[in-house]
PDB file of C-alpha atoms in Angstrom:
ATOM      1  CA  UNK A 317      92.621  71.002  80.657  1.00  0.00           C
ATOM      2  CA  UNK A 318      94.444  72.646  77.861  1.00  0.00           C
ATOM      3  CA  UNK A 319      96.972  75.344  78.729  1.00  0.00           C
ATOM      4  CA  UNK A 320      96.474  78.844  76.537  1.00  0.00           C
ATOM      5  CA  UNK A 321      99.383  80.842  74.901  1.00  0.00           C
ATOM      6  CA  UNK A 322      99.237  84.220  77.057  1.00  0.00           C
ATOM      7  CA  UNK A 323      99.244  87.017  74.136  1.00  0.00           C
ATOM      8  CA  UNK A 324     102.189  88.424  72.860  1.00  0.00           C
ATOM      9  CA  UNK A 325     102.149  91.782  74.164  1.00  0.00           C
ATOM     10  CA  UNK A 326     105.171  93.184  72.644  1.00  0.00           C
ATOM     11  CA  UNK A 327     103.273  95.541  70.217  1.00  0.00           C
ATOM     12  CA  UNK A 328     101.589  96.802  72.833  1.00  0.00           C
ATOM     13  CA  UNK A 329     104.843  97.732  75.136  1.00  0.00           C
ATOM     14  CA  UNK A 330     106.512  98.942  71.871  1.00  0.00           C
ATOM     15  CA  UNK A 331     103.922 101.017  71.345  1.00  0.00           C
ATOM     16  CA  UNK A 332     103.864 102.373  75.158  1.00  0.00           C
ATOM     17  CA  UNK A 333     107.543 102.942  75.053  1.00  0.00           C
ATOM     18  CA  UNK A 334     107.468 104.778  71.588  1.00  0.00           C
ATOM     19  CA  UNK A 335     104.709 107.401  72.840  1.00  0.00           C
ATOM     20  CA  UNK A 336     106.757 107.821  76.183  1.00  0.00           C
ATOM     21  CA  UNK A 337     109.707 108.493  74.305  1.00  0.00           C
ATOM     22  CA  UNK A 338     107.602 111.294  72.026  1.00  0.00           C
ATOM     23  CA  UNK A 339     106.060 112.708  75.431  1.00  0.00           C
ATOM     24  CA  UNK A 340     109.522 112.862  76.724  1.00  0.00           C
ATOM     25  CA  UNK A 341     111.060 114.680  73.634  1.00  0.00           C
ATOM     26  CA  UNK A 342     108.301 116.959  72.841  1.00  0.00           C
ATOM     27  CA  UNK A 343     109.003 120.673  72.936  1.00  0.00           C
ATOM     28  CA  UNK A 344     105.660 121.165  74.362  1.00  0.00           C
ATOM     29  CA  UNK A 345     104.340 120.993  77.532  1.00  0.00           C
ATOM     30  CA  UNK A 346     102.778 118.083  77.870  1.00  0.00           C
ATOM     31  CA  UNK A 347     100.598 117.846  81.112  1.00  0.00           C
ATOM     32  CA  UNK A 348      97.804 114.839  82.343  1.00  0.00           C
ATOM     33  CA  UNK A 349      95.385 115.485  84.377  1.00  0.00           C
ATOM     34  CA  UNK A 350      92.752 113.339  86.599  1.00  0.00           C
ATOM     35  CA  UNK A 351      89.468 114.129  86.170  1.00  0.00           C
ATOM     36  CA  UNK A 352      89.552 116.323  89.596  1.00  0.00           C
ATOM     37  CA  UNK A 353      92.341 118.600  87.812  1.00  0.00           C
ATOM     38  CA  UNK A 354      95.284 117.186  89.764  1.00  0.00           C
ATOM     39  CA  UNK A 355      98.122 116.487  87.732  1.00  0.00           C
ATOM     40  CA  UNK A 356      99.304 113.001  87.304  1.00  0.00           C
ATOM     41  CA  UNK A 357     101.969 113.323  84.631  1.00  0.00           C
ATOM     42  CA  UNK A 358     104.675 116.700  83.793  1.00  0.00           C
ATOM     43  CA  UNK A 359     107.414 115.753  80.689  1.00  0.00           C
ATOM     44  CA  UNK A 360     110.668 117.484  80.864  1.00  0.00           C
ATOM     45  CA  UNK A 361     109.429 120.855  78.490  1.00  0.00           C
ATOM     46  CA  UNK A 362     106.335 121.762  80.687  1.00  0.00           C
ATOM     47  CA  UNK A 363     109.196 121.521  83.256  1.00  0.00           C
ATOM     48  CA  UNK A 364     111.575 124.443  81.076  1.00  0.00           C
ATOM     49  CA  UNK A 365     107.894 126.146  80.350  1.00  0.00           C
ATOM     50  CA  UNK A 366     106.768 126.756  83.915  1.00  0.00           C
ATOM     51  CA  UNK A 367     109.933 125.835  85.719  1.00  0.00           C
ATOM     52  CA  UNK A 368     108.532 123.291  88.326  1.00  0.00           C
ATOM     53  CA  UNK A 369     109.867 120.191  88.221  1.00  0.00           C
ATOM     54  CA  UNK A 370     107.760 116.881  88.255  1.00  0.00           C
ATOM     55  CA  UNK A 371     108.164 116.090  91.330  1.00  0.00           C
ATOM     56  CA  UNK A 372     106.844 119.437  92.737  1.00  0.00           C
ATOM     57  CA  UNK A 373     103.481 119.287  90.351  1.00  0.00           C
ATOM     58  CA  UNK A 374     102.306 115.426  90.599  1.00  0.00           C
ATOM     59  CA  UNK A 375      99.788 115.039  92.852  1.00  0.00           C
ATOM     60  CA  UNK A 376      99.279 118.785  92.558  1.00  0.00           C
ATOM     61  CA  UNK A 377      96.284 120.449  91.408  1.00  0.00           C
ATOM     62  CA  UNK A 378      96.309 122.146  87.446  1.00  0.00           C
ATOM     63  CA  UNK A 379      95.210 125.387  88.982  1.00  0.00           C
ATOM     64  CA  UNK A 380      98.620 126.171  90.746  1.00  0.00           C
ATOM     65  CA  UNK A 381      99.533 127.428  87.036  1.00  0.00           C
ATOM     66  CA  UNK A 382      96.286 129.362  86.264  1.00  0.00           C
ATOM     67  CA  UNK A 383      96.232 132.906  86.849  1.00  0.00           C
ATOM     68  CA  UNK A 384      93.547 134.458  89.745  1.00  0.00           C
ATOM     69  CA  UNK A 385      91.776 135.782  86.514  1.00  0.00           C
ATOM     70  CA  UNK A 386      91.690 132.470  84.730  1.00  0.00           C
ATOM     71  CA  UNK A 387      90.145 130.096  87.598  1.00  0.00           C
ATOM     72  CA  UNK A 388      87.102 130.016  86.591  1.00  0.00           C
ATOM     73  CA  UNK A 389      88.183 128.125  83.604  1.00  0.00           C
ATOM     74  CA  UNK A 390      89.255 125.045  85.046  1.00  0.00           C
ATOM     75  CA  UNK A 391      85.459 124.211  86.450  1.00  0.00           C
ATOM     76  CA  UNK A 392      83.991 124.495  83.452  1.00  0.00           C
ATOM     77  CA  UNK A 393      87.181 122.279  81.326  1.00  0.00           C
ATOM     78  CA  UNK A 394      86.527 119.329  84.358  1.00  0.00           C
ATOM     79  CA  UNK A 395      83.114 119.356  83.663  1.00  0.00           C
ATOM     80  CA  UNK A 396      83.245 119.047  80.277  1.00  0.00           C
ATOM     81  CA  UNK A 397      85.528 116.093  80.119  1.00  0.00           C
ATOM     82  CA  UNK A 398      83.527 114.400  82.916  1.00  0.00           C
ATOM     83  CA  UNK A 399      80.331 114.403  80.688  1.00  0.00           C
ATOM     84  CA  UNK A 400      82.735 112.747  78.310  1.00  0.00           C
ATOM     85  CA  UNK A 401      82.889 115.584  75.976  1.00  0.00           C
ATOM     86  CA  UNK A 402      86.277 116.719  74.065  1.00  0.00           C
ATOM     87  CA  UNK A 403      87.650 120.158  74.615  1.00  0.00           C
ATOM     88  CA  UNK A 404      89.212 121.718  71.508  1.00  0.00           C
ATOM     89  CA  UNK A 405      92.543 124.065  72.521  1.00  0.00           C
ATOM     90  CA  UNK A 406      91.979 127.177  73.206  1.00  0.00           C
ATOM     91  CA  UNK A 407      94.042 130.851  73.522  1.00  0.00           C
ATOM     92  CA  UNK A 408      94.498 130.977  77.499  1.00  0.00           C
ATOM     93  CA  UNK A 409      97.236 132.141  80.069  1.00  0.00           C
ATOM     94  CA  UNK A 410      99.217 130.155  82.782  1.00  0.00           C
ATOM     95  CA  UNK A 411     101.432 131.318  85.266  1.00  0.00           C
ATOM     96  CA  UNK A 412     105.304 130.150  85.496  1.00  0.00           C
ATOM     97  CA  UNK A 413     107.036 129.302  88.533  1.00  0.00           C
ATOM     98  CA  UNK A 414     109.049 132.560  89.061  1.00  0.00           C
ATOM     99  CA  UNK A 415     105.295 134.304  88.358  1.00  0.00           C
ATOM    100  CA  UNK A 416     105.686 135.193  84.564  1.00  0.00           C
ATOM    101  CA  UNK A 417     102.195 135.037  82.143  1.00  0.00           C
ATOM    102  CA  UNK A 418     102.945 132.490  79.842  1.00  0.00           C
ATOM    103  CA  UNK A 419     100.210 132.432  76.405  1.00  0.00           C
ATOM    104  CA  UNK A 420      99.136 128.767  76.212  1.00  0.00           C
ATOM    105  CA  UNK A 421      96.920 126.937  73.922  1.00  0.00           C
TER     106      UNK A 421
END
């Protein structure tokens, strides 16, 4: 039995570490999702944006930041990216921590 060469995977971390160090240095807020709308990732600028810190939004649902006005959106962005489907920014509002409209896109 000949033994394989396991693949060099340093590209691939490079890679990772490179866009975690752009996420993590972005001046936007920069916010995952699951595909339930609870937030899985929060970089340091969504944290000056909204003023929650990471550890108060993972595991949190997306909504906490939508206005009453705006909830309807969120039903209608899940569904879309469970069908698979991409959805293109768009002019919408969120709602900071200390309860401040913020414009998003």
């Amino acid at each position: 039995m000949s033994q394989s060469t396991p693949p060099d995977t340093g590209p691939v971390i490079e890679a990772q570490a490179l866009l975690a160090a752009i996420i993590a240095s972005s001046d936007d807020a920069i916010i995952s999702k699951d595909l339930t709308g609870v937030i899985r990732s929060w970089n340091q600028s969504a944290e000056r944006i909204f003023g929650y810190t990471a550890d108060e939004m993972i595991g949190k649902s997306i909504t906490v930041l939508f206005p009453p006005d705006r909830l309807d959106e969120e039903p209608k962005i899940l569904e879309r990216l469970q069908r698979g489907e991409r959805v293109d920014h768009f002019e919408t509002v969120r709602v900071r921590k200390d309860g401040a409209r913020w414009p998003s896109r």
